[in-house]
JSON list of C-alpha atoms in Angstrom, two decimals:
[
{"chain": "A", "resi": 152, "resn": "UNK", "atom": "CA", "xyz": [-7.03, -20.33, 3.14]},
{"chain": "A", "resi": 153, "resn": "UNK", "atom": "CA", "xyz": [-4.79, -17.27, 2.61]},
{"chain": "A", "resi": 154, "resn": "UNK", "atom": "CA", "xyz": [-5.70, -15.18, 5.62]},
{"chain": "A", "resi": 155, "resn": "UNK", "atom": "CA", "xyz": [-4.18, -12.09, 4.05]},
{"chain": "A", "resi": 156, "resn": "UNK", "atom": "CA", "xyz": [-6.40, -12.30, 0.96]},
{"chain": "A", "resi": 157, "resn": "UNK", "atom": "CA", "xyz": [-9.81, -10.62, 1.49]},
{"chain": "A", "resi": 158, "resn": "UNK", "atom": "CA", "xyz": [-11.32, -12.83, -1.24]},
{"chain": "A", "resi": 159, "resn": "UNK", "atom": "CA", "xyz": [-10.58, -15.92, 0.83]},
{"chain": "A", "resi": 160, "resn": "UNK", "atom": "CA", "xyz": [-12.78, -14.66, 3.64]},
{"chain": "A", "resi": 161, "resn": "UNK", "atom": "CA", "xyz": [-15.59, -13.69, 1.28]},
{"chain": "A", "resi": 162, "resn": "UNK", "atom": "CA", "xyz": [-16.44, -17.33, 0.64]},
{"chain": "A", "resi": 163, "resn": "UNK", "atom": "CA", "xyz": [-17.57, -17.63, 4.22]},
{"chain": "A", "resi": 164, "resn": "UNK", "atom": "CA", "xyz": [-20.34, -15.04, 3.75]},
{"chain": "A", "resi": 165, "resn": "UNK", "atom": "CA", "xyz": [-22.78, -17.61, 2.41]},
{"chain": "A", "resi": 166, "resn": "UNK", "atom": "CA", "xyz": [-21.78, -20.11, 5.10]},
{"chain": "A", "resi": 167, "resn": "UNK", "atom": "CA", "xyz": [-22.32, -17.72, 8.05]},
{"chain": "A", "resi": 168, "resn": "UNK", "atom": "CA", "xyz": [-20.10, -19.72, 10.42]},
{"chain": "A", "resi": 169, "resn": "UNK", "atom": "CA", "xyz": [-21.05, -20.03, 14.07]},
{"chain": "A", "resi": 170, "resn": "UNK", "atom": "CA", "xyz": [-17.40, -20.30, 15.14]},
{"chain": "A", "resi": 171, "resn": "UNK", "atom": "CA", "xyz": [-14.18, -19.23, 13.56]},
{"chain": "A", "resi": 172, "resn": "UNK", "atom": "CA", "xyz": [-10.70, -20.22, 14.79]},
{"chain": "A", "resi": 173, "resn": "UNK", "atom": "CA", "xyz": [-7.80, -18.08, 13.52]},
{"chain": "A", "resi": 174, "resn": "UNK", "atom": "CA", "xyz": [-4.20, -18.99, 14.07]},
{"chain": "A", "resi": 175, "resn": "UNK", "atom": "CA", "xyz": [-2.29, -16.13, 12.41]},
{"chain": "A", "resi": 176, "resn": "UNK", "atom": "CA", "xyz": [1.42, -16.25, 11.81]},
{"chain": "A", "resi": 177, "resn": "UNK", "atom": "CA", "xyz": [3.85, -13.49, 10.85]},
{"chain": "A", "resi": 178, "resn": "UNK", "atom": "CA", "xyz": [4.60, -13.26, 7.12]},
{"chain": "A", "resi": 179, "resn": "UNK", "atom": "CA", "xyz": [8.21, -12.60, 8.14]},
{"chain": "A", "resi": 180, "resn": "UNK", "atom": "CA", "xyz": [9.90, -12.02, 11.44]},
{"chain": "A", "resi": 181, "resn": "UNK", "atom": "CA", "xyz": [10.53, -8.31, 11.01]},
{"chain": "A", "resi": 182, "resn": "UNK", "atom": "CA", "xyz": [8.01, -5.67, 12.13]},
{"chain": "A", "resi": 183, "resn": "UNK", "atom": "CA", "xyz": [6.39, -5.54, 8.66]},
{"chain": "A", "resi": 184, "resn": "UNK", "atom": "CA", "xyz": [5.82, -9.28, 8.71]},
{"chain": "A", "resi": 185, "resn": "UNK", "atom": "CA", "xyz": [4.08, -9.10, 12.07]},
{"chain": "A", "resi": 186, "resn": "UNK", "atom": "CA", "xyz": [2.01, -6.12, 10.95]},
{"chain": "A", "resi": 187, "resn": "UNK", "atom": "CA", "xyz": [0.78, -8.05, 7.91]},
{"chain": "A", "resi": 188, "resn": "UNK", "atom": "CA", "xyz": [0.33, -11.39, 9.64]},
{"chain": "A", "resi": 189, "resn": "UNK", "atom": "CA", "xyz": [-1.53, -10.16, 12.75]},
{"chain": "A", "resi": 190, "resn": "UNK", "atom": "CA", "xyz": [-2.90, -6.61, 12.48]},
{"chain": "A", "resi": 191, "resn": "UNK", "atom": "CA", "xyz": [-3.48, -6.89, 8.74]},
{"chain": "A", "resi": 192, "resn": "UNK", "atom": "CA", "xyz": [-5.27, -10.23, 8.91]},
{"chain": "A", "resi": 193, "resn": "UNK", "atom": "CA", "xyz": [-7.38, -9.07, 11.88]},
{"chain": "A", "resi": 194, "resn": "UNK", "atom": "CA", "xyz": [-8.42, -5.89, 10.02]},
{"chain": "A", "resi": 195, "resn": "UNK", "atom": "CA", "xyz": [-9.47, -7.96, 6.99]},
{"chain": "A", "resi": 196, "resn": "UNK", "atom": "CA", "xyz": [-11.44, -10.40, 9.13]},
{"chain": "A", "resi": 197, "resn": "UNK", "atom": "CA", "xyz": [-13.10, -7.59, 11.08]},
{"chain": "A", "resi": 198, "resn": "UNK", "atom": "CA", "xyz": [-14.37, -6.07, 7.85]},
{"chain": "A", "resi": 199, "resn": "UNK", "atom": "CA", "xyz": [-16.37, -9.18, 6.87]},
{"chain": "A", "resi": 200, "resn": "UNK", "atom": "CA", "xyz": [-20.13, -8.77, 6.97]},
{"chain": "A", "resi": 201, "resn": "UNK", "atom": "CA", "xyz": [-20.73, -12.13, 8.64]},
{"chain": "A", "resi": 202, "resn": "UNK", "atom": "CA", "xyz": [-18.31, -11.62, 11.53]},
{"chain": "A", "resi": 203, "resn": "UNK", "atom": "CA", "xyz": [-20.83, -9.89, 13.81]},
{"chain": "A", "resi": 204, "resn": "UNK", "atom": "CA", "xyz": [-23.20, -12.88, 13.46]},
{"chain": "A", "resi": 205, "resn": "UNK", "atom": "CA", "xyz": [-20.52, -15.31, 14.57]},
{"chain": "A", "resi": 206, "resn": "UNK", "atom": "CA", "xyz": [-21.15, -16.82, 18.02]},
{"chain": "A", "resi": 207, "resn": "UNK", "atom": "CA", "xyz": [-17.48, -16.56, 18.90]},
{"chain": "A", "resi": 208, "resn": "UNK", "atom": "CA", "xyz": [-14.11, -16.02, 17.27]},
{"chain": "A", "resi": 209, "resn": "UNK", "atom": "CA", "xyz": [-11.14, -17.81, 18.76]},
{"chain": "A", "resi": 210, "resn": "UNK", "atom": "CA", "xyz": [-8.04, -15.74, 17.95]},
{"chain": "A", "resi": 211, "resn": "UNK", "atom": "CA", "xyz": [-4.70, -17.31, 18.79]},
{"chain": "A", "resi": 212, "resn": "UNK", "atom": "CA", "xyz": [-2.18, -14.61, 19.76]},
{"chain": "A", "resi": 213, "resn": "UNK", "atom": "CA", "xyz": [0.93, -15.07, 21.93]},
{"chain": "A", "resi": 214, "resn": "UNK", "atom": "CA", "xyz": [2.38, -14.38, 25.35]},
{"chain": "A", "resi": 215, "resn": "UNK", "atom": "CA", "xyz": [4.86, -12.18, 23.52]},
{"chain": "A", "resi": 216, "resn": "UNK", "atom": "CA", "xyz": [2.36, -9.35, 24.01]},
{"chain": "A", "resi": 217, "resn": "UNK", "atom": "CA", "xyz": [3.25, -9.05, 27.70]},
{"chain": "A", "resi": 218, "resn": "UNK", "atom": "CA", "xyz": [5.56, -6.30, 28.96]},
{"chain": "A", "resi": 219, "resn": "UNK", "atom": "CA", "xyz": [7.14, -8.29, 31.81]},
{"chain": "A", "resi": 220, "resn": "UNK", "atom": "CA", "xyz": [10.77, -9.16, 31.10]},
{"chain": "A", "resi": 221, "resn": "UNK", "atom": "CA", "xyz": [12.37, -9.45, 34.52]},
{"chain": "A", "resi": 222, "resn": "UNK", "atom": "CA", "xyz": [11.26, -12.91, 35.53]},
{"chain": "A", "resi": 223, "resn": "UNK", "atom": "CA", "xyz": [7.93, -11.94, 37.09]},
{"chain": "A", "resi": 224, "resn": "UNK", "atom": "CA", "xyz": [4.55, -13.61, 36.69]},
{"chain": "A", "resi": 225, "resn": "UNK", "atom": "CA", "xyz": [1.98, -12.70, 34.06]},
{"chain": "A", "resi": 226, "resn": "UNK", "atom": "CA", "xyz": [-1.66, -13.67, 33.64]},
{"chain": "A", "resi": 227, "resn": "UNK", "atom": "CA", "xyz": [-4.64, -12.55, 31.53]},
{"chain": "A", "resi": 228, "resn": "UNK", "atom": "CA", "xyz": [-4.64, -9.09, 33.12]},
{"chain": "A", "resi": 229, "resn": "UNK", "atom": "CA", "xyz": [-0.96, -8.22, 33.05]},
{"chain": "A", "resi": 230, "resn": "UNK", "atom": "CA", "xyz": [0.35, -5.06, 31.29]},
{"chain": "A", "resi": 231, "resn": "UNK", "atom": "CA", "xyz": [1.08, -5.35, 27.59]},
{"chain": "A", "resi": 232, "resn": "UNK", "atom": "CA", "xyz": [4.26, -4.45, 25.71]},
{"chain": "A", "resi": 233, "resn": "UNK", "atom": "CA", "xyz": [3.63, -1.33, 23.68]},
{"chain": "A", "resi": 234, "resn": "UNK", "atom": "CA", "xyz": [7.32, -0.68, 23.08]},
{"chain": "A", "resi": 235, "resn": "UNK", "atom": "CA", "xyz": [8.11, -3.47, 20.63]},
{"chain": "A", "resi": 236, "resn": "UNK", "atom": "CA", "xyz": [6.80, -3.29, 17.07]},
{"chain": "A", "resi": 237, "resn": "UNK", "atom": "CA", "xyz": [6.06, -7.00, 16.76]},
{"chain": "A", "resi": 238, "resn": "UNK", "atom": "CA", "xyz": [4.13, -7.11, 20.03]},
{"chain": "A", "resi": 239, "resn": "UNK", "atom": "CA", "xyz": [2.24, -3.96, 19.13]},
{"chain": "A", "resi": 240, "resn": "UNK", "atom": "CA", "xyz": [1.05, -5.54, 15.88]},
{"chain": "A", "resi": 241, "resn": "UNK", "atom": "CA", "xyz": [-0.18, -8.59, 17.74]},
{"chain": "A", "resi": 242, "resn": "UNK", "atom": "CA", "xyz": [-1.98, -6.40, 20.26]},
{"chain": "A", "resi": 243, "resn": "UNK", "atom": "CA", "xyz": [-3.56, -4.41, 17.43]},
{"chain": "A", "resi": 244, "resn": "UNK", "atom": "CA", "xyz": [-4.84, -7.69, 15.98]},
{"chain": "A", "resi": 245, "resn": "UNK", "atom": "CA", "xyz": [-6.44, -8.64, 19.28]},
{"chain": "A", "resi": 246, "resn": "UNK", "atom": "CA", "xyz": [-8.14, -5.22, 19.58]},
{"chain": "A", "resi": 247, "resn": "UNK", "atom": "CA", "xyz": [-9.53, -5.35, 16.06]},
{"chain": "A", "resi": 248, "resn": "UNK", "atom": "CA", "xyz": [-11.06, -8.77, 16.62]},
{"chain": "A", "resi": 249, "resn": "UNK", "atom": "CA", "xyz": [-12.60, -7.80, 20.00]},
{"chain": "A", "resi": 250, "resn": "UNK", "atom": "CA", "xyz": [-14.23, -4.75, 18.40]},
{"chain": "A", "resi": 251, "resn": "UNK", "atom": "CA", "xyz": [-15.69, -6.75, 15.53]},
{"chain": "A", "resi": 252, "resn": "UNK", "atom": "CA", "xyz": [-17.01, -9.85, 17.27]},
{"chain": "A", "resi": 253, "resn": "UNK", "atom": "CA", "xyz": [-17.52, -11.79, 20.47]},
{"chain": "A", "resi": 254, "resn": "UNK", "atom": "CA", "xyz": [-14.06, -13.19, 20.85]},
{"chain": "A", "resi": 255, "resn": "UNK", "atom": "CA", "xyz": [-11.76, -15.21, 23.03]},
{"chain": "A", "resi": 256, "resn": "UNK", "atom": "CA", "xyz": [-8.07, -14.39, 22.68]},
{"chain": "A", "resi": 257, "resn": "UNK", "atom": "CA", "xyz": [-5.83, -17.35, 23.52]},
{"chain": "A", "resi": 258, "resn": "UNK", "atom": "CA", "xyz": [-2.27, -16.29, 24.28]},
{"chain": "A", "resi": 259, "resn": "UNK", "atom": "CA", "xyz": [-0.14, -19.44, 24.09]},
{"chain": "A", "resi": 260, "resn": "UNK", "atom": "CA", "xyz": [3.38, -19.72, 25.36]},
{"chain": "A", "resi": 261, "resn": "UNK", "atom": "CA", "xyz": [5.97, -21.42, 23.11]},
{"chain": "A", "resi": 262, "resn": "UNK", "atom": "CA", "xyz": [4.24, -24.21, 21.26]},
{"chain": "A", "resi": 263, "resn": "UNK", "atom": "CA", "xyz": [6.27, -27.41, 20.99]},
{"chain": "A", "resi": 264, "resn": "UNK", "atom": "CA", "xyz": [5.70, -30.51, 18.90]},
{"chain": "A", "resi": 265, "resn": "UNK", "atom": "CA", "xyz": [7.43, -33.67, 17.70]},
{"chain": "A", "resi": 266, "resn": "UNK", "atom": "CA", "xyz": [10.50, -32.72, 15.69]},
{"chain": "A", "resi": 267, "resn": "UNK", "atom": "CA", "xyz": [10.03, -29.04, 16.37]},
{"chain": "A", "resi": 268, "resn": "UNK", "atom": "CA", "xyz": [12.92, -26.60, 16.23]},
{"chain": "A", "resi": 269, "resn": "UNK", "atom": "CA", "xyz": [14.31, -27.43, 19.64]},
{"chain": "A", "resi": 270, "resn": "UNK", "atom": "CA", "xyz": [14.22, -31.20, 19.09]},
{"chain": "A", "resi": 271, "resn": "UNK", "atom": "CA", "xyz": [15.82, -30.83, 15.66]},
{"chain": "A", "resi": 272, "resn": "UNK", "atom": "CA", "xyz": [18.68, -28.74, 17.03]},
{"chain": "A", "resi": 273, "resn": "UNK", "atom": "CA", "xyz": [19.37, -31.14, 19.90]},
{"chain": "A", "resi": 274, "resn": "UNK", "atom": "CA", "xyz": [19.45, -34.14, 17.52]},
{"chain": "A", "resi": 275, "resn": "UNK", "atom": "CA", "xyz": [22.32, -32.57, 15.62]},
{"chain": "A", "resi": 276, "resn": "UNK", "atom": "CA", "xyz": [24.11, -31.46, 18.80]},
{"chain": "A", "resi": 277, "resn": "UNK", "atom": "CA", "xyz": [23.28, -27.75, 18.69]},
{"chain": "A", "resi": 278, "resn": "UNK", "atom": "CA", "xyz": [22.53, -26.17, 22.03]},
{"chain": "A", "resi": 279, "resn": "UNK", "atom": "CA", "xyz": [21.56, -22.61, 22.92]},
{"chain": "A", "resi": 280, "resn": "UNK", "atom": "CA", "xyz": [23.18, -20.25, 25.38]},
{"chain": "A", "resi": 281, "resn": "UNK", "atom": "CA", "xyz": [23.01, -21.21, 29.05]},
{"chain": "A", "resi": 282, "resn": "UNK", "atom": "CA", "xyz": [21.13, -18.15, 30.18]},
{"chain": "A", "resi": 283, "resn": "UNK", "atom": "CA", "xyz": [19.04, -18.66, 33.30]},
{"chain": "A", "resi": 284, "resn": "UNK", "atom": "CA", "xyz": [15.85, -17.21, 31.83]},
{"chain": "A", "resi": 285, "resn": "UNK", "atom": "CA", "xyz": [12.43, -18.68, 32.51]},
{"chain": "A", "resi": 286, "resn": "UNK", "atom": "CA", "xyz": [10.79, -20.51, 29.62]},
{"chain": "A", "resi": 287, "resn": "UNK", "atom": "CA", "xyz": [7.10, -21.06, 29.04]},
{"chain": "A", "resi": 288, "resn": "UNK", "atom": "CA", "xyz": [5.58, -23.59, 26.68]},
{"chain": "A", "resi": 289, "resn": "UNK", "atom": "CA", "xyz": [2.55, -25.68, 25.80]},
{"chain": "A", "resi": 290, "resn": "UNK", "atom": "CA", "xyz": [2.31, -28.90, 23.83]},
{"chain": "A", "resi": 291, "resn": "UNK", "atom": "CA", "xyz": [0.68, -28.49, 20.42]},
{"chain": "A", "resi": 292, "resn": "UNK", "atom": "CA", "xyz": [-2.02, -31.06, 21.30]},
{"chain": "A", "resi": 293, "resn": "UNK", "atom": "CA", "xyz": [-2.93, -29.21, 24.49]},
{"chain": "A", "resi": 294, "resn": "UNK", "atom": "CA", "xyz": [-3.27, -25.93, 22.59]},
{"chain": "A", "resi": 295, "resn": "UNK", "atom": "CA", "xyz": [-5.57, -27.59, 20.07]},
{"chain": "A", "resi": 296, "resn": "UNK", "atom": "CA", "xyz": [-7.62, -29.14, 22.92]},
{"chain": "A", "resi": 297, "resn": "UNK", "atom": "CA", "xyz": [-7.86, -25.77, 24.66]},
{"chain": "A", "resi": 298, "resn": "UNK", "atom": "CA", "xyz": [-9.33, -24.19, 21.52]},
{"chain": "A", "resi": 299, "resn": "UNK", "atom": "CA", "xyz": [-11.95, -26.96, 21.28]},
{"chain": "A", "resi": 300, "resn": "UNK", "atom": "CA", "xyz": [-12.63, -26.69, 25.04]},
{"chain": "A", "resi": 301, "resn": "UNK", "atom": "CA", "xyz": [-13.50, -22.99, 24.70]},
{"chain": "A", "resi": 302, "resn": "UNK", "atom": "CA", "xyz": [-15.86, -23.68, 21.82]},
{"chain": "A", "resi": 303, "resn": "UNK", "atom": "CA", "xyz": [-17.50, -26.54, 23.72]},
{"chain": "A", "resi": 304, "resn": "UNK", "atom": "CA", "xyz": [-18.12, -24.34, 26.74]},
{"chain": "A", "resi": 305, "resn": "UNK", "atom": "CA", "xyz": [-19.73, -21.72, 24.51]},
{"chain": "A", "resi": 306, "resn": "UNK", "atom": "CA", "xyz": [-21.95, -24.31, 22.80]},
{"chain": "A", "resi": 307, "resn": "UNK", "atom": "CA", "xyz": [-23.01, -25.59, 26.24]},
{"chain": "A", "resi": 308, "resn": "UNK", "atom": "CA", "xyz": [-23.93, -22.07, 27.41]},
{"chain": "A", "resi": 309, "resn": "UNK", "atom": "CA", "xyz": [-21.06, -21.87, 29.87]},
{"chain": "A", "resi": 310, "resn": "UNK", "atom": "CA", "xyz": [-18.96, -18.77, 30.32]},
{"chain": "A", "resi": 311, "resn": "UNK", "atom": "CA", "xyz": [-15.86, -18.41, 28.15]},
{"chain": "A", "resi": 312, "resn": "UNK", "atom": "CA", "xyz": [-13.21, -15.87, 29.25]},
{"chain": "A", "resi": 313, "resn": "UNK", "atom": "CA", "xyz": [-12.28, -13.07, 26.85]},
{"chain": "A", "resi": 314, "resn": "UNK", "atom": "CA", "xyz": [-8.59, -13.90, 27.32]},
{"chain": "A", "resi": 315, "resn": "UNK", "atom": "CA", "xyz": [-6.85, -17.19, 28.21]},
{"chain": "A", "resi": 316, "resn": "UNK", "atom": "CA", "xyz": [-3.16, -17.74, 28.81]},
{"chain": "A", "resi": 317, "resn": "UNK", "atom": "CA", "xyz": [-2.23, -21.09, 27.25]},
{"chain": "A", "resi": 318, "resn": "UNK", "atom": "CA", "xyz": [0.78, -22.43, 29.12]},
{"chain": "A", "resi": 319, "resn": "UNK", "atom": "CA", "xyz": [1.71, -25.55, 31.03]},
{"chain": "A", "resi": 320, "resn": "UNK", "atom": "CA", "xyz": [2.72, -25.77, 34.68]},
{"chain": "A", "resi": 321, "resn": "UNK", "atom": "CA", "xyz": [6.49, -25.42, 34.19]},
{"chain": "A", "resi": 322, "resn": "UNK", "atom": "CA", "xyz": [8.92, -22.56, 33.57]},
{"chain": "A", "resi": 323, "resn": "UNK", "atom": "CA", "xyz": [12.22, -24.46, 33.18]},
{"chain": "A", "resi": 324, "resn": "UNK", "atom": "CA", "xyz": [14.96, -22.57, 31.25]},
{"chain": "A", "resi": 325, "resn": "UNK", "atom": "CA", "xyz": [15.34, -23.91, 27.73]},
{"chain": "A", "resi": 326, "resn": "UNK", "atom": "CA", "xyz": [19.00, -24.93, 28.12]},
{"chain": "A", "resi": 327, "resn": "UNK", "atom": "CA", "xyz": [18.04, -27.34, 30.91]},
{"chain": "A", "resi": 328, "resn": "UNK", "atom": "CA", "xyz": [15.51, -29.00, 28.61]},
{"chain": "A", "resi": 329, "resn": "UNK", "atom": "CA", "xyz": [18.18, -29.24, 25.92]},
{"chain": "A", "resi": 330, "resn": "UNK", "atom": "CA", "xyz": [20.49, -31.02, 28.38]},
{"chain": "A", "resi": 331, "resn": "UNK", "atom": "CA", "xyz": [17.75, -33.46, 29.34]},
{"chain": "A", "resi": 332, "resn": "UNK", "atom": "CA", "xyz": [16.91, -34.21, 25.72]},
{"chain": "A", "resi": 333, "resn": "UNK", "atom": "CA", "xyz": [20.56, -34.67, 24.85]},
{"chain": "A", "resi": 334, "resn": "UNK", "atom": "CA", "xyz": [20.96, -37.24, 27.61]},
{"chain": "A", "resi": 335, "resn": "UNK", "atom": "CA", "xyz": [17.86, -39.10, 26.41]},
{"chain": "A", "resi": 336, "resn": "UNK", "atom": "CA", "xyz": [18.95, -39.11, 22.78]},
{"chain": "A", "resi": 337, "resn": "UNK", "atom": "CA", "xyz": [22.64, -39.72, 23.53]},
{"chain": "A", "resi": 338, "resn": "UNK", "atom": "CA", "xyz": [24.27, -36.70, 21.93]},
{"chain": "A", "resi": 339, "resn": "UNK", "atom": "CA", "xyz": [26.75, -34.09, 23.12]},
{"chain": "A", "resi": 340, "resn": "UNK", "atom": "CA", "xyz": [25.71, -30.49, 22.76]},
{"chain": "A", "resi": 341, "resn": "UNK", "atom": "CA", "xyz": [27.90, -27.68, 21.47]},
{"chain": "A", "resi": 342, "resn": "UNK", "atom": "CA", "xyz": [26.91, -24.30, 22.84]},
{"chain": "A", "resi": 343, "resn": "UNK", "atom": "CA", "xyz": [27.74, -20.83, 21.41]},
{"chain": "A", "resi": 344, "resn": "UNK", "atom": "CA", "xyz": [30.66, -19.02, 23.05]},
{"chain": "A", "resi": 345, "resn": "UNK", "atom": "CA", "xyz": [28.82, -15.71, 22.79]},
{"chain": "A", "resi": 346, "resn": "UNK", "atom": "CA", "xyz": [25.59, -15.25, 24.72]},
{"chain": "A", "resi": 347, "resn": "UNK", "atom": "CA", "xyz": [22.43, -15.08, 22.67]},
{"chain": "A", "resi": 348, "resn": "UNK", "atom": "CA", "xyz": [20.57, -11.75, 22.54]},
{"chain": "A", "resi": 349, "resn": "UNK", "atom": "CA", "xyz": [18.41, -11.28, 25.64]},
{"chain": "A", "resi": 350, "resn": "UNK", "atom": "CA", "xyz": [14.83, -12.42, 25.20]},
{"chain": "A", "resi": 351, "resn": "UNK", "atom": "CA", "xyz": [11.77, -11.97, 27.35]},
{"chain": "A", "resi": 352, "resn": "UNK", "atom": "CA", "xyz": [12.05, -13.43, 30.84]},
{"chain": "A", "resi": 353, "resn": "UNK", "atom": "CA", "xyz": [8.68, -14.12, 32.38]},
{"chain": "A", "resi": 354, "resn": "UNK", "atom": "CA", "xyz": [6.60, -16.79, 34.04]},
{"chain": "A", "resi": 355, "resn": "UNK", "atom": "CA", "xyz": [3.08, -17.48, 32.76]},
{"chain": "A", "resi": 356, "resn": "UNK", "atom": "CA", "xyz": [0.42, -18.22, 35.35]},
{"chain": "A", "resi": 357, "resn": "UNK", "atom": "CA", "xyz": [-2.16, -20.71, 34.01]},
{"chain": "A", "resi": 358, "resn": "UNK", "atom": "CA", "xyz": [-4.61, -20.79, 36.95]},
{"chain": "A", "resi": 359, "resn": "UNK", "atom": "CA", "xyz": [-7.52, -19.85, 34.66]},
{"chain": "A", "resi": 360, "resn": "UNK", "atom": "CA", "xyz": [-7.25, -23.17, 32.82]},
{"chain": "A", "resi": 361, "resn": "UNK", "atom": "CA", "xyz": [-8.35, -25.07, 35.94]},
{"chain": "A", "resi": 362, "resn": "UNK", "atom": "CA", "xyz": [-11.14, -22.57, 36.59]},
{"chain": "A", "resi": 363, "resn": "UNK", "atom": "CA", "xyz": [-12.69, -23.28, 33.19]},
{"chain": "A", "resi": 364, "resn": "UNK", "atom": "CA", "xyz": [-12.38, -27.02, 33.65]},
{"chain": "A", "resi": 365, "resn": "UNK", "atom": "CA", "xyz": [-9.43, -27.66, 31.29]},
{"chain": "A", "resi": 366, "resn": "UNK", "atom": "CA", "xyz": [-6.89, -30.30, 32.15]},
{"chain": "A", "resi": 367, "resn": "UNK", "atom": "CA", "xyz": [-3.52, -30.46, 30.46]},
{"chain": "A", "resi": 368, "resn": "UNK", "atom": "CA", "xyz": [-2.52, -33.77, 28.87]},
{"chain": "A", "resi": 369, "resn": "UNK", "atom": "CA", "xyz": [1.10, -32.67, 29.24]},
{"chain": "A", "resi": 370, "resn": "UNK", "atom": "CA", "xyz": [1.43, -30.66, 32.48]},
{"chain": "A", "resi": 371, "resn": "UNK", "atom": "CA", "xyz": [5.17, -30.07, 31.89]},
{"chain": "A", "resi": 372, "resn": "UNK", "atom": "CA", "xyz": [7.64, -30.37, 29.03]},
{"chain": "A", "resi": 373, "resn": "UNK", "atom": "CA", "xyz": [8.93, -33.64, 30.52]},
{"chain": "A", "resi": 374, "resn": "UNK", "atom": "CA", "xyz": [5.67, -35.53, 29.86]},
{"chain": "A", "resi": 375, "resn": "UNK", "atom": "CA", "xyz": [5.47, -33.99, 26.42]},
{"chain": "A", "resi": 376, "resn": "UNK", "atom": "CA", "xyz": [8.97, -34.88, 25.30]},
{"chain": "A", "resi": 377, "resn": "UNK", "atom": "CA", "xyz": [8.87, -38.34, 26.91]},
{"chain": "A", "resi": 378, "resn": "UNK", "atom": "CA", "xyz": [5.79, -39.06, 24.77]},
{"chain": "A", "resi": 379, "resn": "UNK", "atom": "CA", "xyz": [7.55, -37.71, 21.68]},
{"chain": "A", "resi": 380, "resn": "UNK", "atom": "CA", "xyz": [10.67, -39.80, 22.27]},
{"chain": "A", "resi": 381, "resn": "UNK", "atom": "CA", "xyz": [8.51, -42.87, 22.83]},
{"chain": "A", "resi": 382, "resn": "UNK", "atom": "CA", "xyz": [7.00, -42.37, 19.39]},
{"chain": "A", "resi": 383, "resn": "UNK", "atom": "CA", "xyz": [10.37, -41.99, 17.68]}
]
């Protein structure tokens, strides 16, 4: 389904879905791409006649929406970043969905998977800058399970939070994970001489996951990548 095409959503009018899961992505990585991929898609979805009849919409956003950048902790109630265009578009998407329907916004940290970008770079010996910034992540399977868990709770008549931070229990800097993976794979990393542009530096608190009865299959990146390497 092309989420940016209003005609794609129209086919759901006759179906009248009880639950809708939306995992929007930017059409490009500039502000316009985020505007179209998040705020634009949310506006189109919110305009559908059937949306108000939906039991719950699960909208997958990102922890990029948070303002914190100095290494502090964030949770579901932390201040949002209204100064960056990309984050603002993601926030606008969340707001549009909340206004149109009963919704749960899941804000995942960096989603990793077998042969994702980090693994591909390490396999060819490319490492990132050794900046001591916190990293937050969640295994792709755990994110998918979290989405299903929220729907199952709703079906069972249990409370479902309006916002859920989807992150594992670890905040290891990315370059340390690269070093570990390189040792496991048996490659030597080459790192850039110039530091990478500064990115957000925050730690995601995931205490709400336990409160709603969700258990991570991969509590840290180590379990996740060990499983991936075992499958290779």
